[in-house]
Amino acid sequence: MDGFISLGLSLLEWQKYVSTNVQSLSGKMPFSSAVNFFLTNHVTQAPVVDEDGLFLGIINSLSLMEQLNSQVQNPLKNYSGSLLENFVEKPEIILNIEDGSKQNLQQLIEQKIPLAFVINREGRLVGEIQLCFVAKALDQLLEDLEYFVTSVIESDHNGIVAINAQGTVIFYNNSAEQILGIPADKVIGNPVQQFFPDSLAYQTLVTAQPQRDVHQIYGDKSFKTDFLPIVTQDKVIGAVAIFKDITELKAVSDRLSHSERLTATLEAIVDNSYEGIIVIDEQERVQIINQFFLDILELKEEDVIGKSVLEVSPDSKLPETLKSGETKFGDTWQYNGKDYLIMRAPVEKNGKIIGALGRTLFKNMEVAKMFAKKVMRLEDDLAYYKKELHRFNTSQYCCKDIIGNSPRMQSAKTLLKRAALTNSTILLLGESGTGKEVFAHSIHEASLRQEGPFIKINCAAVPENLLESELFGYAEGAFTGARKGGKPGKFELADKGTIFLDEIGDMPLSMQAKLLRTIQEREVERLGGTQPIKIDVRIIAATNRDLHQMVIEHKFRLDLYYRLNVVSIELPPLRERGEDLELLTDALIERINHRLGTLIEGVSEDSFTYLHSYNWPGNIRELENILERAIIICDEPWIQPWHLSLPLRADNTGTQNMEESGRQLLDSLTNGETLKTLEEGLEEAERIMIHSALQKTQGNKMQAARLLGIHRSALYKKIAKHRLIH
């Protein structure tokens, strides 16, 4: 990871955000005790350690509920006495407290992991770290770094004006404001030629060729300007003009003949310890030299003034400046083994060159190198940061990411492509997990607005009291704690692009009226603001609810429903497009392999039959989760039926169905007349099932464990418990 984020990560002391107040569970804890712990503490996951405090992994409430659900479906399974270590799962990521912050935090951010556990080098649990706290700290650090970049550029005494690829001024520093006398708020956001018709910045943008030492006059001031293209990844994204006011230098040439008065006037300016200044006349004799240069030359002023500059410094190029009349910036000058950056300029009077000026740009070369490195690094970081920010506000999917050849999916994709070419409002309908967000991204990517922003908001996820400011923004002083200068809302950010309103059916009625006005008037008004702001936004809404029924029940505005339902695209649930199941499965396995670094080749034919038998209430999202779990536990190239854990289904061992197995097992547990106690019956049932599995696999314990749906280590313990020998 490069850029601002990388720099921020390297500076962030992440160990400060590790919470040590974490309650861990013992691997020897009974299954039932773990269930009680989760029910009592209302947590979703907890770390598990062994007797020595070594971190074993995690146990989450979902896994426990799956086991309990399996026990409900199969009463013969009883995990109440099982140890918790048999159900431990490996977390997505484990961080080491001694590792560097950049590597640790980079994993959290890139993989978007909300919570990670931290261990030491001995493997003992130290605590946990939450992504939200790290992100907040990183965000503050990035703001400080951005402020540092701006401060470095603003501190430059040269005027700097930068334009983007459209020729609009996007940066205008304080020096430019002072030199040109035009306030920044009038210039920024307008075409550069509106204020500077003679500027060559736009020409540099088009040709991508730098132009240096351009002499320009603006009003009563003279400038020497460098026009440079801004290039990233072989693409010109803007241009910058760096200009220096040389009006004072021209004044020096006009008054050079009055050397005594000139010396007195400029003495306070030129005699400083941070830069050297030397001026020669047309006979190459030194007329002005400050103490900085004298210290370099190891001479006194009386030994220099009036003498030829070549006597003082044989390598001086000021005589060349007298002859050529050209101004040079950034040339190197070496003296006594030290290098200096030099600026040389002719001194003119009435169009005639009567002298030359030499000036060091930095105190020494080390300062120059350090400054150059900082500027280059900060420019690279700023470019990366802006690129990443742009990536977050652009679409992530396109039409090729929509998988399916069933008639209903083909019809939906055809309508998508037609609707994308218009600016009409689109309403996406379908159950949760059917891919409505993928469709929204694809519509934006296929539209004429694809170069614009793609802004999304989940209307159900934002609290009602914050939804208005999120959608429409707020003005400065709108409420206590409001950001200085206000904040733009999602609609403003989506200008010239697309806004995706997910879960529109969960929007409060009060907000529906404001949304309707925005759609009708194509303008927004910030919370606490007084002026409407015109916007050009394409709206895509999505919901898994029946909006028509909600209108009947007075839970959704009829007029808003008509405004949104211009083009409606209904996405079929997975159970109604069974012919797409294999295509989806193959594509999801490829995606999960890429994300997890696994090499699963696919799903066996028996597994496809097993998948086809399920109703898929969670649709594609549920299918992806089931496949990801199967890939994690699978240790062979092809996923088999026993790797798949479908909810509300018992694993099919391939020998008998549940009812037949239950009847035979019940017969084996009876003594012909009276059943044993429940505890004895469960113990006997476990022994019979393990014995049967070992017989069917001819003693292969790994295959027997798969057949029984338990871990191999758990099988070993149960074999020892029941004293079975195979």
XYZ file of C-alpha atoms in Angstrom:
726
model
C 0.000 0.000 0.000
C 1.394 3.396 -1.071
C 0.571 7.047 -0.551
C -1.016 8.938 2.330
C -2.569 5.794 3.803
C 0.778 3.985 3.799
C 2.490 6.968 5.434
C -0.285 7.240 7.995
C -0.064 3.555 8.870
C 3.687 3.798 9.427
C 3.188 6.685 11.859
C 0.211 5.285 13.770
C 1.004 3.644 17.113
C -1.576 0.889 16.741
C -0.774 -0.829 20.056
C -2.581 2.030 21.824
C -5.835 0.794 20.321
C -5.496 -2.806 21.509
C -8.156 -3.479 24.146
C -6.930 -5.881 26.821
C -10.332 -6.068 28.477
C -11.324 -9.190 26.549
C -12.983 -12.165 28.186
C -11.618 -15.410 26.788
C -13.085 -18.898 27.025
C -11.225 -22.060 27.969
C -10.942 -24.783 25.377
C -11.914 -27.224 28.108
C -15.219 -25.419 28.735
C -18.272 -27.612 28.043
C -20.362 -26.790 24.987
C -23.390 -25.960 27.123
C -21.412 -23.472 29.229
C -20.282 -21.696 26.066
C -23.894 -21.392 24.918
C -24.836 -19.866 28.278
C -21.911 -17.438 27.994
C -23.091 -16.151 24.613
C -26.719 -15.890 25.739
C -25.712 -14.011 28.892
C -23.135 -11.608 27.405
C -24.857 -10.986 24.043
C -21.624 -11.185 22.037
C -21.123 -12.571 18.541
C -17.717 -14.151 19.055
C -15.131 -14.824 21.735
C -11.470 -15.959 21.813
C -10.617 -19.442 23.053
C -7.369 -20.289 24.883
C -5.884 -23.503 26.215
C -4.810 -24.262 29.771
C -1.542 -22.345 29.275
C -3.300 -19.268 27.906
C -2.226 -19.971 24.318
C -4.645 -18.656 21.717
C -6.508 -21.534 19.989
C -8.938 -19.583 17.828
C -12.443 -18.180 18.108
C -15.927 -19.445 18.704
C -18.841 -17.468 17.348
C -22.514 -17.486 18.104
C -23.402 -18.487 14.538
C -21.361 -21.699 14.804
C -22.948 -22.531 18.151
C -26.409 -21.951 16.749
C -25.589 -24.174 13.772
C -24.580 -26.940 16.163
C -27.711 -26.451 18.257
C -29.815 -26.390 15.095
C -28.159 -29.604 13.970
C -28.951 -31.113 17.363
C -32.604 -30.069 16.991
C -32.781 -31.729 13.573
C -31.012 -34.785 14.867
C -31.804 -35.437 18.518
C -29.193 -38.166 18.550
C -26.502 -35.480 18.418
C -25.781 -34.036 21.830
C -23.021 -31.473 22.184
C -23.821 -30.450 25.739
C -20.975 -32.512 27.121
C -18.524 -31.777 24.345
C -15.547 -29.525 24.987
C -15.411 -26.098 23.410
C -12.033 -26.795 21.780
C -13.788 -29.128 19.330
C -15.695 -26.185 17.841
C -12.882 -23.620 17.610
C -12.516 -21.855 14.259
C -9.570 -20.007 12.852
C -10.234 -16.233 12.713
C -9.853 -14.250 9.513
C -6.714 -12.621 10.856
C -4.448 -12.876 13.900
C -2.187 -9.927 14.751
C 1.089 -10.076 16.637
C 1.656 -7.296 19.154
C 5.395 -7.171 18.323
C 4.888 -6.747 14.557
C 5.077 -3.395 12.828
C 1.934 -1.298 12.676
C 1.951 -0.912 8.896
C 1.717 -4.653 8.209
C -0.919 -5.267 10.897
C -3.196 -2.333 10.115
C -2.815 -2.778 6.360
C -4.410 -6.210 6.661
C -7.330 -4.863 8.705
C -8.051 -2.042 6.240
C -7.563 -3.957 2.977
C -9.612 -6.964 4.137
C -12.170 -4.734 5.922
C -12.067 -6.895 9.059
C -14.067 -5.202 11.833
C -12.374 -7.066 14.724
C -9.084 -8.923 15.152
C -7.451 -10.620 18.123
C -3.871 -9.812 19.128
C -1.318 -12.292 20.472
C 2.304 -12.090 21.559
C 5.242 -14.036 20.179
C 4.520 -16.919 22.579
C 1.022 -17.224 21.128
C -0.789 -15.946 24.233
C -3.855 -13.757 23.842
C -3.124 -10.067 24.490
C -6.432 -8.448 23.522
C -8.475 -7.288 20.561
C -8.408 -4.368 18.147
C -11.413 -2.885 16.371
C -11.155 -1.444 12.851
C -13.509 1.446 13.637
C -11.137 2.884 16.272
C -8.102 2.448 14.021
C -9.920 4.048 11.071
C -10.892 7.034 13.196
C -7.318 7.565 14.363
C -5.988 7.078 10.828
C -8.496 9.571 9.459
C -7.269 12.216 11.927
C -3.652 11.435 11.057
C -4.374 11.756 7.325
C -5.972 15.150 7.936
C -2.783 16.230 9.721
C -0.641 14.960 6.823
C -2.794 16.774 4.280
C -2.447 19.925 6.359
C 1.324 19.394 6.326
C 1.345 19.131 2.506
C -0.673 22.311 2.179
C 1.541 24.121 4.676
C 4.712 23.152 2.792
C 3.335 24.463 -0.492
C 1.828 27.565 1.094
C 5.172 28.421 2.702
C 6.826 28.758 -0.704
C 7.439 32.375 -1.609
C 6.758 31.600 -5.281
C 3.238 31.880 -6.641
C 1.672 28.521 -7.541
C -1.469 28.006 -9.644
C -2.646 24.500 -10.597
C -5.401 23.437 -12.986
C -7.118 20.109 -13.553
C -7.639 18.248 -16.820
C -10.564 20.542 -17.721
C -8.525 23.728 -17.293
C -10.230 24.692 -14.029
C -8.137 26.264 -11.271
C -7.956 23.829 -8.331
C -5.052 25.306 -6.330
C -3.990 28.894 -5.732
C -1.544 29.500 -2.880
C -1.185 32.515 -0.611
C 1.890 33.789 -2.449
C -0.055 33.836 -5.730
C -2.881 35.695 -4.006
C -0.484 38.327 -2.643
C 1.548 38.675 -5.842
C -1.404 38.930 -8.234
C -3.791 40.723 -5.884
C -6.762 38.494 -6.719
C -8.540 36.641 -3.863
C -8.403 32.845 -4.028
C -12.186 32.408 -3.693
C -12.688 34.252 -6.995
C -10.125 32.187 -8.902
C -10.549 28.607 -7.648
C -13.231 26.713 -9.531
C -13.100 28.934 -12.632
C -11.303 28.459 -15.987
C -7.710 29.631 -15.778
C -8.047 31.760 -18.932
C -10.868 33.770 -17.375
C -8.362 35.526 -15.093
C -5.061 34.818 -16.873
C -5.667 34.923 -20.651
C -1.912 34.924 -21.349
C -1.255 31.884 -19.185
C 0.391 28.955 -20.941
C -0.938 26.463 -18.368
C -3.696 25.195 -20.656
C -1.260 24.848 -23.559
C 1.048 22.820 -21.295
C -1.945 20.663 -20.298
C -2.718 19.882 -23.954
C 0.842 19.328 -25.178
C 2.189 17.755 -21.965
C 5.421 19.694 -22.660
C 6.975 21.841 -19.916
C 7.799 25.487 -20.643
C 10.393 27.089 -18.416
C 11.625 30.585 -17.748
C 8.716 32.254 -19.554
C 8.862 36.034 -19.151
C 5.400 37.470 -18.494
C 3.947 40.822 -17.506
C 0.770 41.098 -15.486
C -0.329 44.642 -14.795
C 2.712 46.495 -13.533
C 4.567 43.353 -12.463
C 7.043 41.115 -14.242
C 7.324 37.396 -13.750
C 9.483 34.458 -14.689
C 7.223 31.417 -14.903
C 7.639 27.660 -15.256
C 4.648 25.781 -16.731
C 4.808 22.082 -15.922
C 2.393 19.218 -16.714
C 1.127 17.048 -13.851
C 1.490 13.445 -14.942
C 0.473 10.273 -13.134
C 0.709 6.797 -14.617
C 1.531 8.265 -18.061
C -1.653 10.370 -18.018
C -1.720 14.165 -17.879
C -4.208 15.127 -15.176
C -3.414 18.811 -14.917
C -0.767 21.518 -15.090
C 0.907 23.888 -12.656
C 2.345 27.356 -13.098
C 5.145 28.349 -10.702
C 5.976 32.030 -11.052
C 8.300 34.409 -9.306
C 7.849 38.107 -9.086
C 11.005 39.579 -10.639
C 9.727 43.137 -10.523
C 12.256 43.911 -7.819
C 15.069 42.515 -9.951
C 14.068 44.823 -12.790
C 14.052 47.681 -10.313
C 17.586 46.701 -9.357
C 18.674 47.026 -12.999
C 16.987 50.455 -13.262
C 18.902 51.735 -10.271
C 22.199 49.882 -10.722
C 24.055 53.095 -11.646
C 23.243 54.489 -8.187
C 25.304 51.870 -6.424
C 25.721 53.633 -3.098
C 22.012 54.308 -2.542
C 21.121 50.884 -3.905
C 23.529 49.193 -1.499
C 21.995 51.013 1.466
C 18.452 50.157 0.366
C 19.034 46.477 -0.216
C 21.475 45.808 2.601
C 18.830 44.621 5.054
C 17.268 42.387 2.401
C 20.338 40.738 0.937
C 22.370 40.284 4.093
C 20.798 37.204 5.698
C 22.086 33.821 6.788
C 19.742 31.702 4.667
C 20.591 32.649 1.080
C 23.462 34.172 -0.807
C 23.155 37.179 -3.147
C 25.790 38.586 -5.496
C 25.397 41.296 -8.177
C 27.927 42.204 -10.890
C 27.935 45.095 -13.335
C 28.374 44.986 -17.087
C 32.193 44.843 -16.652
C 31.750 41.666 -14.554
C 32.826 43.501 -11.392
C 31.185 42.629 -8.088
C 28.935 45.424 -6.861
C 26.897 43.665 -4.151
C 27.657 40.563 -2.108
C 26.146 39.470 1.178
C 27.756 37.799 4.168
C 26.403 34.358 3.178
C 28.514 34.381 -0.017
C 31.498 35.877 1.777
C 31.427 33.010 4.278
C 31.389 30.487 1.433
C 34.306 32.200 -0.315
C 36.106 32.731 3.030
C 36.749 36.372 2.079
C 35.986 39.833 3.396
C 33.773 42.381 1.644
C 36.670 44.748 0.914
C 38.520 41.918 -0.830
C 35.596 41.324 -3.223
C 33.738 44.550 -4.037
C 34.952 46.054 -7.314
C 36.915 42.988 -8.384
C 36.141 40.736 -11.338
C 33.816 37.937 -10.343
C 36.142 35.432 -12.027
C 38.944 36.523 -9.681
C 36.698 35.828 -6.719
C 35.171 32.620 -8.120
C 36.857 31.275 -11.271
C 33.944 28.898 -11.985
C 31.244 31.585 -11.824
C 28.779 31.604 -14.733
C 27.474 35.101 -14.104
C 29.533 36.409 -17.091
C 27.600 33.952 -19.289
C 24.330 35.430 -17.977
C 25.567 38.903 -18.970
C 26.179 37.686 -22.517
C 23.114 35.497 -23.035
C 20.557 37.507 -21.066
C 18.883 34.246 -20.013
C 17.566 33.530 -16.545
C 18.545 30.155 -15.097
C 16.891 28.446 -12.144
C 18.241 25.427 -10.311
C 21.783 25.276 -11.706
C 24.402 23.761 -9.415
C 27.495 25.608 -8.203
C 30.307 23.772 -6.483
C 32.808 25.473 -4.209
C 35.212 23.981 -1.677
C 33.636 20.559 -2.094
C 30.076 21.781 -1.436
C 27.184 22.005 -3.896
C 24.633 24.833 -4.030
C 21.517 25.485 -6.126
C 21.831 28.835 -7.890
C 19.470 31.211 -9.669
C 21.083 33.614 -12.158
C 19.286 36.497 -13.881
C 20.339 39.483 -16.029
C 19.867 43.029 -14.742
C 18.311 45.237 -17.436
C 17.817 48.968 -17.928
C 15.985 50.473 -20.876
C 16.229 47.125 -22.656
C 19.976 46.902 -22.130
C 21.701 44.394 -19.885
C 23.846 46.279 -17.391
C 24.565 43.549 -14.865
C 23.719 40.100 -13.521
C 22.367 38.723 -10.264
C 23.280 35.422 -8.622
C 21.311 33.929 -5.728
C 21.366 30.659 -3.824
C 17.952 29.001 -3.570
C 18.739 27.039 -0.401
C 21.221 27.328 2.411
C 22.892 24.104 1.281
C 22.309 21.159 -1.022
C 21.173 18.864 1.764
C 18.262 21.174 2.527
C 17.430 21.298 -1.177
C 17.484 17.507 -1.479
C 15.384 17.057 1.629
C 12.867 19.626 0.412
C 12.691 18.011 -3.036
C 12.183 14.550 -1.559
C 9.451 15.781 0.750
C 7.626 17.608 -2.016
C 7.879 14.635 -4.397
C 6.740 12.186 -1.726
C 3.881 14.397 -0.624
C 2.804 14.953 -4.223
C 2.836 11.192 -4.842
C 0.951 10.567 -1.616
C -1.586 13.251 -2.424
C -2.112 11.811 -5.918
C -2.597 8.341 -4.479
C -4.943 9.632 -1.806
C -7.074 11.433 -4.394
C -7.059 8.329 -6.584
C -8.193 6.152 -3.678
C -10.911 8.656 -2.779
C -12.114 8.609 -6.388
C -12.089 4.804 -6.374
C -14.351 4.703 -3.313
C -16.913 6.861 -5.141
C -16.971 4.904 -8.392
C -18.775 1.757 -9.438
C -17.125 -1.569 -8.610
C -19.112 -3.870 -10.877
C -20.156 -3.944 -14.505
C -22.555 -5.981 -16.660
C -20.100 -8.868 -17.046
C -20.255 -9.382 -13.271
C -23.953 -10.282 -13.540
C -24.009 -14.074 -13.911
C -26.978 -15.992 -15.248
C -28.493 -17.261 -18.498
C -31.989 -18.043 -17.248
C -34.790 -16.323 -19.184
C -35.663 -13.977 -16.305
C -32.052 -12.923 -15.824
C -31.584 -12.378 -19.552
C -34.706 -10.211 -19.555
C -33.435 -8.239 -16.556
C -29.988 -7.670 -18.149
C -31.578 -6.553 -21.429
C -33.713 -4.003 -19.584
C -30.629 -2.880 -17.621
C -28.686 -2.091 -20.793
C -31.584 -0.142 -22.302
C -32.324 1.831 -19.150
C -28.644 2.619 -18.548
C -28.497 4.709 -21.731
C -31.152 7.079 -20.362
C -31.281 9.343 -17.306
C -34.540 7.817 -16.059
C -35.002 6.851 -12.430
C -34.700 3.095 -11.900
C -36.298 0.958 -9.190
C -34.653 -2.398 -8.422
C -36.934 -4.987 -6.828
C -35.962 -8.323 -5.369
C -35.344 -10.330 -2.243
C -32.310 -9.746 -0.072
C -29.169 -11.240 -1.599
C -30.372 -11.290 -5.230
C -27.735 -8.799 -6.426
C -29.532 -5.460 -6.484
C -26.353 -3.542 -5.631
C -24.442 -5.279 -8.446
C -27.199 -4.173 -10.839
C -26.974 -0.583 -9.557
C -23.191 -0.499 -10.068
C -23.587 -2.014 -13.549
C -26.228 0.551 -14.588
C -23.887 3.400 -13.634
C -20.915 1.776 -15.386
C -22.935 1.296 -18.605
C -24.405 4.821 -18.550
C -23.107 8.099 -19.952
C -22.394 9.097 -16.350
C -19.724 6.452 -15.811
C -16.999 9.106 -15.415
C -19.026 10.777 -12.679
C -19.283 9.708 -9.030
C -21.308 6.724 -7.842
C -22.612 7.473 -4.345
C -24.540 4.896 -2.352
C -26.424 5.080 0.927
C -28.405 2.474 2.829
C -31.558 4.244 3.982
C -32.199 1.563 6.620
C -28.705 1.787 8.141
C -28.683 5.534 8.912
C -30.614 6.718 12.012
C -33.658 8.812 11.183
C -32.274 11.919 12.922
C -29.085 11.770 10.796
C -30.587 10.752 7.459
C -31.467 14.296 6.362
C -27.941 15.643 6.922
C -26.458 12.548 5.212
C -28.624 12.999 2.124
C -28.741 16.796 1.845
C -25.771 17.981 3.943
C -25.727 20.825 6.452
C -24.598 24.442 6.587
C -22.035 25.865 8.985
C -23.575 26.417 12.406
C -26.641 24.295 11.610
C -26.268 22.529 14.946
C -23.815 22.110 17.809
C -20.705 20.350 16.562
C -21.370 21.098 12.895
C -18.184 21.136 10.826
C -16.787 24.556 9.939
C -17.860 25.416 6.421
C -20.654 22.846 6.540
C -20.727 19.481 4.823
C -22.119 18.419 1.445
C -24.706 15.633 1.408
C -24.792 12.508 -0.713
C -26.844 14.229 -3.426
C -24.258 17.002 -3.796
C -21.428 14.471 -3.911
C -23.296 12.575 -6.654
C -23.604 15.641 -8.910
C -23.014 14.690 -12.566
C -23.169 11.051 -11.483
C -25.488 8.490 -9.860
C -26.895 8.064 -6.359
C -28.003 4.607 -5.193
C -30.701 4.657 -2.503
C -30.659 1.147 -1.092
C -33.508 -0.120 1.138
C -35.708 2.809 0.034
C -38.717 1.028 1.542
C -37.320 1.668 5.036
C -37.111 5.450 4.606
C -39.244 7.362 7.158
C -42.332 9.140 5.793
C -40.955 12.536 6.853
C -37.882 12.021 4.672
C -39.949 10.696 1.761
C -41.533 14.147 1.329
C -38.113 15.847 1.187
C -36.821 13.245 -1.237
C -39.848 13.801 -3.475
C -39.117 17.546 -3.621
C -35.478 16.854 -4.524
C -36.527 14.564 -7.371
C -39.072 17.073 -8.691
C -36.999 20.258 -8.407
C -33.558 18.712 -9.040
C -32.120 20.769 -6.209
C -31.248 20.322 -2.543
C -31.117 22.642 0.421
C -28.640 21.908 3.178
C -29.864 21.524 6.727
C -29.711 25.036 8.200
C -28.993 26.520 4.771
C -30.885 29.280 2.972
C -29.966 28.794 -0.684
C -31.007 25.848 -2.883
C -28.232 24.024 -4.713
C -28.882 22.733 -8.226
C -27.867 19.116 -8.854
C -27.689 16.811 -11.850
C -28.123 13.327 -10.425
C -29.448 10.022 -11.739
C -31.376 8.097 -9.045
C -31.375 4.324 -8.619
C -33.479 2.963 -5.758
C -33.701 -0.594 -4.456
C -35.867 -2.480 -1.986
C -36.807 -6.005 -0.979
C -40.223 -4.865 0.198
C -43.569 -4.629 -1.625
C -43.873 -0.874 -2.134
C -47.332 -1.193 -3.689
C -48.643 -2.907 -0.563
C -46.869 -0.318 1.595
C -48.691 2.431 -0.324
C -52.009 0.703 0.441
C -51.026 0.498 4.111
C -50.048 4.224 4.076
C -46.428 3.382 4.904
C -45.046 4.731 1.619
C -46.059 7.853 -0.299
C -47.969 7.164 -3.505
C -46.504 10.201 -5.315
C -42.954 9.119 -4.429
C -43.729 5.590 -5.587
C -44.781 6.946 -8.987
C -41.602 9.069 -9.182
C -39.353 6.094 -8.417
C -41.183 3.479 -10.462
C -40.264 4.908 -13.877
C -38.259 1.851 -14.904
C -38.549 -1.134 -12.570
C -36.279 -4.158 -12.844
C -37.260 -7.226 -10.854
C -34.462 -9.611 -9.912
C -35.597 -13.238 -9.561
C -34.687 -15.206 -6.420
C -32.164 -18.015 -6.742
C -34.798 -20.716 -6.246
C -36.525 -19.544 -9.450
C -33.374 -19.641 -11.579
C -32.009 -23.083 -10.797
C -30.373 -23.313 -14.225
C -27.974 -20.546 -13.122
C -26.856 -22.356 -9.966
C -23.834 -24.056 -11.544
C -22.646 -20.860 -13.268
C -22.990 -18.926 -10.020
C -21.240 -21.645 -8.021
C -18.243 -21.766 -10.376
C -17.931 -17.964 -10.436
C -18.205 -17.654 -6.658
C -15.593 -20.375 -6.085
C -13.191 -18.526 -8.387
C -13.815 -15.265 -6.487
C -13.401 -16.916 -3.060
C -10.217 -18.709 -4.202
C -8.771 -15.365 -5.228
C -9.736 -13.748 -1.903
C -8.592 -16.597 0.369
C -5.634 -17.829 -1.696
C -7.144 -21.333 -1.983
C -7.043 -23.748 -4.944
C -10.446 -25.465 -4.919
C -11.242 -26.708 -8.441
C -15.002 -26.882 -8.098
C -18.018 -28.784 -6.808
C -18.693 -32.476 -7.416
C -21.836 -33.662 -9.224
C -23.293 -35.046 -5.979
C -22.738 -31.647 -4.382
C -24.589 -29.898 -7.208
C -27.509 -32.295 -6.680
C -27.374 -31.444 -2.979
C -27.317 -27.684 -3.703
C -30.258 -27.980 -6.114
C -32.365 -29.570 -3.373
C -32.132 -26.460 -1.155
C -34.595 -23.546 -1.312
C -31.973 -20.726 -0.853
C -33.949 -18.155 1.145
C -30.786 -16.036 1.392
C -30.207 -16.222 -2.390
C -26.752 -15.546 -3.874
C -25.355 -14.073 -0.656
C -26.260 -17.257 1.220
C -24.763 -19.400 -1.549
C -21.477 -17.481 -1.325
C -21.327 -17.906 2.465
C -22.028 -21.668 2.232
C -19.315 -22.085 -0.425
C -16.782 -20.026 1.534
C -17.288 -22.202 4.617
C -16.959 -25.341 2.480
C -13.712 -24.077 0.925
C -12.253 -23.329 4.353
C -12.883 -26.857 5.705
C -12.233 -28.688 2.427
C -8.812 -30.344 2.132
C -9.253 -31.865 -1.322
C -9.620 -30.362 -4.828
C -13.403 -30.856 -5.150
C -16.111 -29.874 -2.682
C -18.141 -32.922 -1.582
C -21.652 -32.994 -0.075
C -20.298 -33.427 3.462
C -18.388 -30.146 3.128
C -21.643 -28.272 2.576
C -23.530 -27.171 5.654
C -26.983 -26.196 4.456
C -29.237 -24.707 7.155
C -32.190 -26.773 8.413
C -30.844 -29.924 6.727
C -29.179 -33.007 8.134
C -26.011 -34.249 6.433
C -26.690 -37.119 4.032
C -24.170 -39.898 4.634
C -25.070 -41.635 1.387
C -26.306 -44.796 3.127
C -29.806 -44.188 4.548
C -32.204 -41.291 4.990
C -32.901 -39.696 8.378
C -36.118 -41.564 9.122
C -34.710 -45.001 8.298
C -31.555 -44.295 10.292
C -33.635 -43.107 13.196
C -35.808 -46.209 13.205
C -32.870 -48.599 13.099
C -31.022 -46.684 15.798
C -34.143 -46.631 17.988
C -34.491 -50.409 17.641
C -30.863 -50.877 18.660
C -31.350 -48.781 21.785
C -34.322 -50.751 23.082
C -34.177 -53.992 25.004
C -37.301 -55.258 23.313
C -39.576 -53.775 25.959
C -38.249 -50.670 27.721
C -36.098 -47.786 26.481
C -32.911 -46.842 28.325
C -32.566 -43.449 30.008
C -32.019 -40.526 27.629
C -28.384 -40.069 28.663
C -27.608 -43.777 28.285
C -29.451 -43.862 24.970
C -27.443 -40.949 23.589
C -24.170 -42.518 24.693
C -25.147 -45.832 23.085
C -26.317 -44.064 19.920
C -22.967 -42.265 19.642
C -21.067 -45.525 20.085
C -23.184 -47.335 17.455
C -22.824 -44.504 14.892
C -19.046 -44.284 15.354
C -18.707 -48.065 15.119
C -20.846 -48.148 11.946
C -18.862 -45.306 10.353
C -15.544 -47.028 11.052
C -16.846 -50.252 9.538
C -18.048 -48.497 6.375
C -14.697 -46.724 5.927
C -12.700 -49.866 6.812
C -11.097 -48.115 9.765
C -10.139 -44.898 7.919
C -10.637 -42.354 10.675
C -10.399 -39.266 8.434
C -13.196 -40.539 6.174
C -15.210 -41.658 9.206
C -14.935 -38.167 10.714
C -16.241 -36.648 7.461
C -19.059 -39.192 7.386
C -20.056 -38.240 10.926
C -19.595 -34.508 10.333
C -17.086 -33.997 13.151
C -13.425 -33.048 13.419
C -10.863 -35.856 13.294
C -9.461 -34.956 16.745
C -12.980 -35.184 18.194
C -13.386 -38.658 16.633
C -10.166 -39.874 18.285
C -11.444 -38.780 21.689
C -14.791 -40.482 21.182
C -13.104 -43.734 20.022
C -11.057 -43.727 23.214
C -14.134 -42.871 25.266
C -16.134 -45.824 23.937
C -13.048 -48.101 23.806
C -13.533 -48.877 20.135
C -10.569 -50.575 18.400
C -10.182 -50.317 14.605
